[in-house]
Amino acid sequence: MYKVLVVEFTRRSGMDTVTSLNWGSLGFTIENEAHTTDNALALLSSKSYQLVLINMVGMPEEGLALCSRIRAESRVPILLIGDGTNFQLARKAMYYQVSDYLPAPLCPDELSASLQLIRRKLDAARPVEREKQAVESAATDISVIDKVKEYVTEALSQNITLKEISNILHFNCSYLGQKFKYHENMTFNEYLLKQRMEKAKALLESTDLKVYEIANEVGYSEMDWFYKKFKSYTGVSANEYRKMMSITA
């Protein structure tokens, strides 16, 4: 069901038709009613609606002002009920890209037809909106993952944990770990090990630093642990790797 906010500034023509209509059969439900501009805007900011129906018979300027305020923040469909003899008012309403303008006294068939058209447009927009949300979510995830990788690069010589990074980025550690694995096809610890070993290899190839100095550069204070990890990663010891690279250079 699409949720509707009904706004009527005063009890005027058309509201009996509105309230007596079988909204559910048309795919809508009247969620809330508002009687002032401030009340309507407060509801719109705190809840999600798929349609705003404004009865501005007798208070056209108030109704148009509300349309203007809504359009400044939202593209939610707006259905207006106004004076049927005031064509200038109808033209002004179109400026705010309202979905429809129905003249009072309100005809039930016209209201029903208008709602059916609005529903078809809402139905058609649903897949597009879901795709847009998915794209935005993916972009946000990628941005966060990039921040994690940037932190690893900058702090590679330090003791790095995903929990520490999660606290810095204000994320749940388990959630961030799942997102990282999804986007990088490896766990955070696997990524961290790869970055450390690849930097160690680069330092062994391009510098005269001693092995213990290189171990410190890539975050290992215990040499035995560094030797074990490096050999497991490359298949040879750090010294053997340096000799191999100097021969092939």
XYZ file of N, CA and C in Angstrom:
747
model
N 0.840 -1.202 0.000
C 0.000 0.000 0.000
C 0.881 1.260 0.000
N 0.528 2.208 -0.843
C 1.226 3.482 -0.860
C 0.605 4.406 0.199
N 1.452 5.027 0.983
C 0.980 5.858 2.086
C 0.674 7.286 1.614
N -0.448 7.809 2.105
C -0.921 9.129 1.677
C -0.997 10.067 2.872
N -0.531 11.291 2.673
C -0.726 12.369 3.642
C -1.793 13.293 3.079
N -2.884 13.457 3.808
C -3.970 14.341 3.387
C -3.848 15.659 4.136
N -3.848 16.749 3.387
C -3.755 18.086 3.989
C -5.011 18.868 3.636
N -5.744 19.304 4.638
C -6.896 20.195 4.411
C -6.834 21.312 5.441
N -6.749 22.519 4.930
C -6.608 23.677 5.812
C -7.932 24.025 6.483
N -9.025 23.837 5.769
C -10.362 24.044 6.339
C -11.278 22.983 5.754
N -12.365 22.724 6.422
C -13.310 21.723 5.921
C -14.043 22.303 4.711
N -13.684 21.828 3.523
C -14.250 22.396 2.301
C -14.774 21.295 1.385
N -15.292 21.711 0.267
C -15.873 20.800 -0.719
C -14.851 19.758 -1.162
N -15.301 18.527 -1.250
C -14.453 17.472 -1.783
C -13.975 16.476 -0.759
N -13.939 16.854 0.508
C -13.377 15.968 1.510
C -14.285 14.785 1.817
N -15.609 14.957 1.683
C -16.504 13.808 1.871
C -16.195 12.737 0.827
N -15.950 13.158 -0.385
C -15.592 12.220 -1.456
C -14.262 11.543 -1.159
N -13.303 12.314 -0.657
C -11.977 11.774 -0.336
C -12.074 10.701 0.734
N -12.759 11.020 1.826
C -12.810 10.092 2.954
C -13.685 8.868 2.681
N -14.658 9.003 1.793
C -15.549 7.877 1.515
C -15.002 6.937 0.445
N -13.945 7.342 -0.226
C -13.369 6.531 -1.290
C -12.722 5.269 -0.722
N -12.817 4.164 -1.445
C -12.160 2.913 -1.044
C -10.696 2.974 -1.486
N -9.877 3.586 -0.673
C -8.469 3.793 -1.006
C -7.714 2.474 -1.152
N -8.043 1.519 -0.289
C -7.325 0.246 -0.324
C -7.443 -0.469 -1.650
N -8.613 -0.389 -2.280
C -8.799 -1.059 -3.565
C -7.954 -0.425 -4.664
N -7.502 0.804 -4.424
C -6.674 1.512 -5.398
C -5.183 1.428 -5.065
N -4.872 0.736 -3.974
C -3.468 0.556 -3.608
C -2.906 1.635 -2.706
N -3.795 2.441 -2.077
C -3.358 3.524 -1.207
C -3.981 3.371 0.180
N -3.356 4.008 1.149
C -3.930 4.104 2.481
C -3.639 5.484 3.045
N -4.663 6.125 3.623
C -4.457 7.443 4.235
C -3.746 7.239 5.562
N -2.493 7.628 5.604
C -1.655 7.402 6.781
C -1.831 8.479 7.834
N -1.899 9.735 7.400
C -2.022 10.855 8.333
C -2.789 12.001 7.698
N -3.300 12.898 8.558
C -3.934 14.127 8.103
C -3.249 15.314 8.771
N -3.156 16.409 8.033
C -2.559 17.635 8.573
C -3.493 18.796 8.252
N -3.470 19.818 9.111
C -4.372 20.961 8.925
C -3.634 22.298 8.849
N -2.314 22.239 8.954
C -1.504 23.454 8.794
C -0.267 23.100 7.974
N 0.351 24.121 7.403
C 1.573 23.907 6.642
C 2.670 23.320 7.506
N 2.859 23.884 8.698
C 3.917 23.406 9.594
C 3.698 21.949 9.978
N 2.440 21.602 10.264
C 2.122 20.226 10.623
C 2.426 19.274 9.461
N 2.041 19.684 8.256
C 2.293 18.858 7.076
C 3.786 18.653 6.836
N 4.564 19.730 6.945
C 6.012 19.639 6.720
C 6.689 18.801 7.789
N 6.203 18.905 9.022
C 6.768 18.100 10.109
C 6.536 16.615 9.847
N 5.343 16.276 9.391
C 5.041 14.876 9.080
C 5.887 14.375 7.908
N 6.059 15.203 6.894
C 6.846 14.816 5.731
C 8.312 14.594 6.070
N 8.806 15.338 7.044
C 10.212 15.191 7.427
C 10.449 13.993 8.336
N 9.390 13.525 8.975
C 9.558 12.429 9.934
C 9.080 11.081 9.405
N 8.267 11.085 8.345
C 7.730 9.841 7.806
C 7.860 9.813 6.286
N 7.704 8.626 5.746
C 7.790 8.454 4.291
C 6.392 8.294 3.705
N 6.063 9.175 2.751
C 4.777 9.108 2.056
C 5.030 8.978 0.560
N 4.085 8.335 -0.117
C 4.204 8.207 -1.563
C 3.262 9.154 -2.309
N 2.394 9.837 -1.553
C 1.467 10.797 -2.175
C 1.024 11.810 -1.131
N 0.956 13.072 -1.546
C 0.410 14.130 -0.691
C -0.819 14.708 -1.394
N -1.974 14.612 -0.763
C -3.211 15.185 -1.302
C -3.503 16.472 -0.540
N -3.611 17.568 -1.264
C -3.838 18.872 -0.630
C -5.161 19.450 -1.110
N -6.056 19.661 -0.171
C -7.310 20.351 -0.486
C -7.104 21.830 -0.175
N -6.992 22.644 -1.219
C -6.723 24.064 -0.989
C -7.906 24.934 -1.401
N -9.098 24.349 -1.465
C -10.302 25.132 -1.742
C -10.495 26.139 -0.610
N -10.605 27.402 -1.000
C -10.774 28.462 -0.009
C -9.471 29.035 0.499
N -8.360 28.310 0.330
C -7.050 28.800 0.777
C -5.996 28.465 -0.278
N -6.169 29.001 -1.491
C -5.266 28.642 -2.597
C -3.811 29.048 -2.363
N -3.590 30.229 -1.809
C -2.209 30.690 -1.605
C -1.481 29.816 -0.604
N -2.220 29.408 0.431
C -1.635 28.509 1.430
C -1.264 27.173 0.790
N -2.149 26.687 -0.077
C -1.882 25.420 -0.744
C -0.685 25.487 -1.674
N -0.572 26.557 -2.465
C 0.561 26.708 -3.366
C 1.867 26.901 -2.601
N 1.787 27.623 -1.480
C 2.985 27.821 -0.659
C 3.490 26.481 -0.128
N 2.555 25.613 0.255
C 2.940 24.292 0.733
C 3.574 23.479 -0.399
N 2.999 23.571 -1.593
C 3.595 22.884 -2.745
C 5.040 23.332 -2.950
N 5.248 24.637 -2.861
C 6.591 25.190 -3.035
C 7.550 24.644 -1.983
N 7.105 24.594 -0.737
C 7.947 24.089 0.353
C 8.257 22.605 0.159
N 7.280 21.853 -0.279
C 7.501 20.419 -0.495
C 8.501 20.203 -1.631
N 8.312 20.937 -2.722
C 9.176 20.752 -3.881
C 10.625 21.179 -3.610
N 10.829 21.996 -2.635
C 12.191 22.395 -2.277
C 12.970 21.222 -1.685
N 12.229 20.212 -1.190
C 12.874 19.102 -0.515
C 12.595 17.740 -1.137
N 11.514 17.604 -1.894
C 11.063 16.277 -2.299
C 10.386 16.282 -3.662
N 10.421 15.103 -4.310
C 9.718 14.915 -5.571
C 8.469 14.052 -5.367
N 7.994 13.938 -4.137
C 6.816 13.130 -3.842
C 5.626 13.605 -4.678
N 4.836 12.695 -5.248
C 3.660 13.111 -6.024
C 2.697 13.946 -5.176
N 2.124 14.988 -5.797
C 1.162 15.868 -5.132
C -0.125 15.887 -5.947
N -1.229 15.663 -5.266
C -2.541 15.735 -5.895
C -3.294 16.900 -5.265
N -3.688 17.874 -6.091
C -4.340 19.080 -5.592
C -5.842 19.070 -5.877
N -6.594 19.559 -4.902
C -8.016 19.840 -5.095
C -8.166 21.352 -4.974
N -8.685 21.985 -6.016
C -8.779 23.436 -5.999
C -10.072 23.942 -6.601
N -10.173 25.235 -6.664
C -11.349 25.895 -7.231
C -11.416 25.619 -8.727
N -12.490 25.003 -9.153
C -12.613 24.618 -10.552
C -12.752 25.777 -11.510
N -13.071 26.954 -11.018
C -13.266 28.108 -11.899
C -12.017 28.970 -12.021
N -10.989 28.657 -11.241
C -9.782 29.483 -11.230
C -8.698 28.822 -12.081
N -8.669 29.164 -13.373
C -7.716 28.527 -14.265
C -6.283 29.012 -14.014
N -6.123 30.245 -13.554
C -4.791 30.743 -13.224
C -4.183 29.930 -12.082
N -5.037 29.539 -11.158
C -4.578 28.730 -10.033
C -4.083 27.366 -10.521
N -4.821 26.793 -11.464
C -4.415 25.504 -12.021
C -3.072 25.610 -12.731
N -2.858 26.709 -13.450
C -1.591 26.912 -14.144
C -0.438 27.054 -13.156
N -0.674 27.781 -12.073
C 0.355 27.923 -11.046
C 0.680 26.574 -10.409
N -0.340 25.750 -10.231
C -0.132 24.431 -9.635
C 0.778 23.572 -10.512
N 0.606 23.667 -11.824
C 1.432 22.890 -12.734
C 2.904 23.270 -12.634
N 3.153 24.516 -12.243
C 4.538 24.981 -12.100
C 5.285 24.134 -11.071
N 4.562 23.645 -10.089
C 5.180 22.833 -9.038
C 5.159 21.344 -9.377
N 4.867 21.049 -10.630
C 4.912 19.678 -11.142
C 4.049 18.740 -10.296
N 2.824 19.192 -10.035
C 1.900 18.324 -9.310
C 1.450 17.208 -10.247
N 1.073 16.080 -9.663
C 0.653 14.938 -10.481
C -0.699 15.184 -11.133
N -1.568 15.898 -10.415
C -2.881 16.194 -10.990
C -3.522 17.333 -10.209
N -4.439 18.017 -10.898
C -5.207 19.113 -10.280
C -6.677 18.814 -10.544
N -7.425 18.544 -9.478
C -8.842 18.208 -9.612
C -9.707 19.352 -9.092
N -10.679 19.782 -9.890
C -11.531 20.899 -9.468
C -12.626 20.441 -8.493
N -12.970 21.334 -7.592
C -14.110 21.096 -6.699
C -15.360 21.682 -7.362
N -16.553 21.099 -7.137
C -16.778 19.899 -6.309
C -16.173 18.652 -6.936
N -15.608 17.793 -6.092
C -14.838 16.653 -6.533
C -15.735 15.518 -7.011
N -15.394 14.963 -8.162
C -16.121 13.820 -8.722
C -15.392 12.535 -8.323
N -16.070 11.563 -7.722
C -15.424 10.317 -7.293
C -14.703 9.594 -8.423
N -15.328 9.582 -9.609
C -14.706 8.882 -10.738
C -13.404 9.559 -11.153
N -13.384 10.894 -11.124
C -12.174 11.628 -11.495
C -11.057 11.374 -10.486
N -11.423 11.371 -9.198
C -10.429 11.107 -8.154
C -9.879 9.693 -8.295
N -10.761 8.741 -8.524
C -10.330 7.357 -8.679
C -9.411 7.192 -9.888
N -9.775 7.823 -10.995
C -8.957 7.736 -12.208
C -7.579 8.363 -11.992
N -7.554 9.490 -11.296
C -6.294 10.169 -11.018
C -5.386 9.299 -10.158
N -5.967 8.677 -9.132
C -5.188 7.818 -8.237
C -4.654 6.592 -8.972
N -5.439 6.047 -9.881
C -4.978 4.897 -10.661
C -3.775 5.261 -11.516
N -3.810 6.461 -12.103
C -2.688 6.920 -12.923
C -1.441 7.122 -12.065
N -1.626 7.739 -10.902
C -0.499 7.966 -9.997
C 0.093 6.641 -9.538
N -0.783 5.679 -9.246
C -0.286 4.372 -8.807
C 0.540 3.703 -9.902
N 0.086 3.777 -11.149
C 0.845 3.160 -12.241
C 2.239 3.770 -12.346
N 2.315 5.080 -12.146
C 3.627 5.748 -12.200
C 4.504 5.321 -11.022
N 3.898 5.183 -9.857
C 4.652 4.735 -8.684
C 5.140 3.305 -8.867
N 4.279 2.460 -9.409
C 4.665 1.068 -9.651
C 5.834 0.985 -10.629
N 5.768 1.821 -11.674
C 6.817 1.801 -12.696
C 8.144 2.301 -12.146
N 8.067 3.222 -11.166
C 9.290 3.818 -10.611
C 9.961 2.925 -9.587
N 9.255 1.935 -9.076
C 9.803 1.095 -8.009
C 11.103 0.380 -8.381
N 11.144 -0.339 -9.527
C 12.405 -1.008 -9.880
C 13.560 -0.033 -10.055
N 13.280 1.133 -10.634
C 14.315 2.148 -10.842
C 14.845 2.641 -9.505
N 13.956 2.855 -8.553
C 14.356 3.339 -7.234
C 15.197 2.298 -6.505
N 14.789 1.027 -6.622
C 15.563 -0.029 -5.975
C 16.958 -0.125 -6.575
N 17.041 0.008 -7.902
C 18.344 -0.040 -8.563
C 19.200 1.145 -8.142
N 18.580 2.317 -8.031
C 19.314 3.512 -7.611
C 19.865 3.340 -6.201
N 19.036 2.797 -5.301
C 19.472 2.573 -3.930
C 20.612 1.568 -3.871
N 20.527 0.535 -4.727
C 21.586 -0.474 -4.754
C 22.904 0.137 -5.227
N 22.821 0.996 -6.255
C 24.026 1.660 -6.768
C 24.624 2.577 -5.708
N 23.782 3.330 -5.022
C 24.272 4.231 -3.973
C 24.913 3.452 -2.840
N 24.285 2.324 -2.485
C 24.839 1.496 -1.422
C 26.193 0.929 -1.815
N 26.301 0.474 -3.071
C 27.570 -0.078 -3.558
C 28.658 0.987 -3.569
N 28.300 2.201 -3.995
C 29.270 3.306 -4.021
C 29.758 3.634 -2.618
N 28.837 3.598 -1.648
C 29.219 3.862 -0.258
C 30.153 2.779 0.248
N 29.834 1.525 -0.063
C 30.680 0.409 0.362
C 32.089 0.540 -0.194
N 32.176 0.870 -1.499
C 33.482 1.004 -2.139
C 34.288 2.117 -1.491
N 33.621 3.219 -1.158
C 34.305 4.331 -0.499
C 34.880 3.904 0.844
N 34.110 3.136 1.599
C 34.568 2.658 2.907
C 35.740 1.697 2.735
N 35.631 0.775 1.785
C 36.707 -0.188 1.538
C 37.987 0.534 1.134
N 37.849 1.567 0.324
C 39.019 2.356 -0.077
C 39.689 3.005 1.134
N 38.880 3.453 2.089
C 39.432 4.054 3.309
C 40.186 3.015 4.133
N 39.648 1.796 4.180
C 40.332 0.717 4.900
C 41.686 0.436 4.262
N 41.708 0.332 2.944
C 42.952 0.033 2.234
C 43.964 1.172 2.373
N 43.455 2.401 2.359
C 44.335 3.556 2.544
C 44.967 3.539 3.932
N 44.174 3.175 4.936
C 44.704 3.101 6.301
C 45.788 2.041 6.383
N 45.569 0.894 5.756
C 46.560 -0.185 5.771
C 47.872 0.296 5.164
N 47.779 0.974 4.034
C 48.979 1.467 3.358
C 49.772 2.430 4.248
N 49.071 3.319 4.899
C 49.727 4.346 5.705
C 50.271 3.798 7.028
N 49.666 2.733 7.543
C 50.049 2.226 8.863
C 50.652 0.830 8.794
N 51.239 0.467 7.666
C 51.702 -0.900 7.468
C 52.767 -1.325 8.474
N 53.531 -0.377 8.971
C 54.599 -0.717 9.923
C 54.078 -0.875 11.351
N 52.796 -0.593 11.550
C 52.225 -0.650 12.893
C 51.391 -1.917 13.078
N 50.948 -2.123 14.298
C 50.060 -3.243 14.589
C 48.646 -2.862 14.140
N 48.163 -3.495 13.095
C 46.876 -3.129 12.503
C 45.855 -4.229 12.766
N 44.676 -3.832 13.204
C 43.575 -4.782 13.354
C 42.320 -4.191 12.729
N 41.466 -5.068 12.245
C 40.211 -4.600 11.653
C 39.322 -3.942 12.704
N 39.407 -4.411 13.928
C 38.616 -3.821 15.007
C 38.991 -2.352 15.221
N 40.286 -2.080 15.197
C 40.747 -0.694 15.360
C 40.243 0.188 14.218
N 40.338 -0.318 12.989
C 39.871 0.442 11.830
C 38.358 0.641 11.908
N 37.637 -0.387 12.335
C 36.178 -0.292 12.467
C 35.796 0.811 13.434
N 36.526 0.906 14.540
C 36.243 1.956 15.531
C 36.500 3.342 14.943
N 37.560 3.459 14.161
C 37.901 4.755 13.559
C 36.830 5.181 12.558
N 36.327 4.216 11.772
C 35.335 4.514 10.736
C 33.902 4.418 11.241
N 33.745 4.067 12.534
C 32.413 3.953 13.160
C 31.556 2.895 12.462
N 32.155 1.706 12.264
C 31.436 0.578 11.681
C 31.500 -0.614 12.623
N 30.511 -1.489 12.505
C 30.569 -2.761 13.201
C 31.677 -3.596 12.576
N 32.532 -4.192 13.400
C 33.708 -4.913 12.897
C 33.299 -6.092 12.008
N 32.318 -6.870 12.447
C 31.878 -8.029 11.673
C 31.286 -7.603 10.325
N 30.483 -6.538 10.358
C 29.863 -6.027 9.132
C 30.932 -5.548 8.150
N 31.920 -4.810 8.660
C 32.976 -4.285 7.801
C 33.800 -5.428 7.216
N 34.047 -6.462 8.018
C 34.783 -7.612 7.527
C 34.059 -8.324 6.392
N 32.747 -8.447 6.516
C 31.948 -9.085 5.468
C 31.970 -8.262 4.182
N 31.816 -6.936 4.339
C 31.837 -6.053 3.170
C 33.200 -6.102 2.479
N 34.253 -6.135 3.275
C 35.605 -6.157 2.712
C 35.817 -7.436 1.901
N 35.419 -8.566 2.459
C 35.588 -9.837 1.760
C 34.760 -9.875 0.478
N 33.560 -9.296 0.524
C 32.691 -9.281 -0.651
C 33.326 -8.494 -1.795
N 33.907 -7.335 -1.480
C 34.446 -6.459 -2.529
C 35.862 -6.855 -2.966
N 36.651 -7.443 -2.079
C 38.049 -7.740 -2.399
C 38.301 -9.227 -2.678
N 37.279 -10.065 -2.467
C 37.419 -11.514 -2.669
C 38.498 -12.126 -1.792
N 38.734 -11.536 -0.656
C 39.655 -12.073 0.349
C 39.330 -11.436 1.685
N 39.720 -12.092 2.764
C 39.469 -11.513 4.077
C 40.410 -10.340 4.318
N 40.091 -9.554 5.342
C 40.958 -8.420 5.668
C 42.354 -8.906 6.038
N 42.444 -9.972 6.834
C 43.751 -10.480 7.257
C 44.565 -10.993 6.067
N 43.884 -11.609 5.100
C 44.579 -12.057 3.886
C 45.108 -10.860 3.101
N 44.296 -9.806 3.031
C 44.729 -8.585 2.336
C 45.912 -7.947 3.046
N 45.840 -7.877 4.381
C 46.915 -7.271 5.167
C 48.222 -8.041 4.982
N 48.132 -9.377 5.020
C 49.328 -10.195 4.814
C 49.913 -9.953 3.423
N 49.057 -9.897 2.420
C 49.533 -9.669 1.056
C 50.254 -8.337 0.936
N 49.696 -7.281 1.520
C 50.325 -5.964 1.447
C 51.682 -5.962 2.137
N 51.754 -6.642 3.275
C 53.024 -6.691 4.014
C 54.077 -7.481 3.250
N 53.692 -8.609 2.708
C 54.655 -9.435 1.990
C 55.111 -8.784 0.693
N 54.181 -8.138 -0.007
C 54.566 -7.474 -1.260
C 55.500 -6.297 -1.004
N 55.264 -5.587 0.078
C 56.187 -4.487 0.407
C 57.535 -5.032 0.833
N 57.530 -6.128 1.602
C 58.794 -6.747 2.007
C 59.584 -7.192 0.781
N 58.919 -7.788 -0.188
C 59.583 -8.208 -1.423
C 60.195 -7.005 -2.145
N 59.429 -5.916 -2.210
C 59.916 -4.714 -2.895
C 61.141 -4.136 -2.199
N 61.128 -4.145 -0.871
C 62.268 -3.618 -0.107
C 63.488 -4.511 -0.250
N 63.268 -5.827 -0.293
C 64.388 -6.752 -0.485
C 65.018 -6.567 -1.858
N 64.192 -6.245 -2.840
C 64.685 -6.063 -4.209
C 65.386 -4.727 -4.416
N 64.905 -3.680 -3.780
C 65.346 -2.327 -4.150
C 66.157 -1.591 -3.098
N 66.375 -2.180 -1.918
C 67.133 -1.492 -0.871
C 68.188 -2.419 -0.281
N 69.068 -1.829 0.512
C 70.095 -2.597 1.224
C 69.724 -2.769 2.694
N 68.465 -2.509 3.036
C 68.032 -2.676 4.422
C 68.226 -4.118 4.862
N 68.593 -4.277 6.126
C 68.739 -5.618 6.675
C 67.351 -6.227 6.822
N 67.317 -7.553 6.894
C 66.035 -8.244 6.925
C 65.218 -7.827 8.148
N 65.865 -7.664 9.294
C 65.112 -7.273 10.489
C 64.536 -5.860 10.344
N 65.257 -5.005 9.613
C 64.747 -3.656 9.374
C 63.520 -3.692 8.449
N 63.592 -4.559 7.467
C 62.450 -4.713 6.556
C 61.255 -5.289 7.307
N 61.517 -6.246 8.193
C 60.438 -6.825 8.997
C 59.736 -5.746 9.800
N 60.509 -4.847 10.411
C 59.909 -3.740 11.165
C 59.120 -2.803 10.270
N 59.618 -2.592 9.063
C 58.939 -1.700 8.116
C 57.550 -2.222 7.730
N 57.386 -3.532 7.763
C 56.103 -4.103 7.358
C 55.303 -4.643 8.544
N 55.672 -4.196 9.761
C 54.825 -4.465 10.912
C 55.124 -5.704 11.723
N 56.322 -6.292 11.550
C 56.680 -7.481 12.326
C 57.801 -7.151 13.306
N 57.538 -7.318 14.591
C 58.565 -7.091 15.614
C 59.262 -8.391 15.993
N 58.649 -9.530 15.698
C 59.239 -10.837 15.972
C 59.767 -11.429 14.672
N 61.080 -11.602 14.601
C 61.702 -12.053 13.363
C 61.269 -13.455 12.957
N 61.148 -14.346 13.940
C 60.746 -15.717 13.610
C 59.396 -15.731 12.891
N 58.483 -14.888 13.364
C 57.153 -14.821 12.765
C 57.218 -14.257 11.351
N 58.071 -13.248 11.154
C 58.235 -12.681 9.820
C 58.830 -13.715 8.863
N 59.887 -14.429 9.307
C 60.509 -15.447 8.472
C 59.496 -16.510 8.054
N 58.699 -16.941 9.026
C 57.703 -17.983 8.759
C 56.671 -17.515 7.730
N 56.155 -16.288 7.928
C 55.141 -15.761 7.024
C 55.709 -15.515 5.625
N 56.934 -15.007 5.569
C 57.525 -14.699 4.261
C 57.775 -15.973 3.465
N 58.305 -17.008 4.129
C 58.579 -18.258 3.420
C 57.280 -18.930 2.974
N 56.255 -18.841 3.836
C 54.961 -19.419 3.475
C 54.367 -18.702 2.276
N 54.596 -17.410 2.185
C 54.023 -16.591 1.114
C 54.773 -16.755 -0.206
N 56.125 -16.801 -0.140
C 56.936 -16.817 -1.364
C 57.530 -18.185 -1.693
N 57.623 -19.057 -0.696
C 58.237 -20.370 -0.913
C 59.718 -20.395 -0.625
N 60.312 -19.233 -0.359
C 61.740 -19.145 -0.034
C 61.929 -18.185 1.135
N 63.092 -18.222 1.760
C 63.381 -17.302 2.853
C 63.652 -15.916 2.295
N 63.673 -14.944 3.200
C 63.924 -13.554 2.777
C 65.303 -13.402 2.159
N 66.314 -14.039 2.755
C 67.674 -13.942 2.226
C 67.774 -14.614 0.864
N 67.133 -15.773 0.732
C 67.144 -16.470 -0.554
C 66.440 -15.642 -1.622
N 65.356 -15.003 -1.242
C 64.619 -14.173 -2.192
C 65.489 -13.023 -2.679
N 66.233 -12.386 -1.762
C 67.094 -11.267 -2.155
C 68.189 -11.743 -3.116
N 68.750 -12.908 -2.843
C 69.789 -13.436 -3.721
C 69.226 -13.742 -5.106
N 68.052 -14.326 -5.120
C 67.406 -14.647 -6.404
C 67.195 -13.388 -7.235
N 66.718 -12.337 -6.586
C 66.409 -11.089 -7.285
C 67.684 -10.403 -7.769
N 68.774 -10.516 -6.987
C 70.042 -9.882 -7.402
C 70.654 -10.609 -8.587
N 70.397 -11.927 -8.694
C 70.920 -12.698 -9.804
C 70.170 -12.370 -11.095
N 68.852 -12.229 -10.962
C 68.032 -11.973 -12.165
C 68.061 -10.517 -12.588
N 68.560 -9.635 -11.701
C 68.568 -8.198 -12.011
C 69.562 -7.885 -13.106
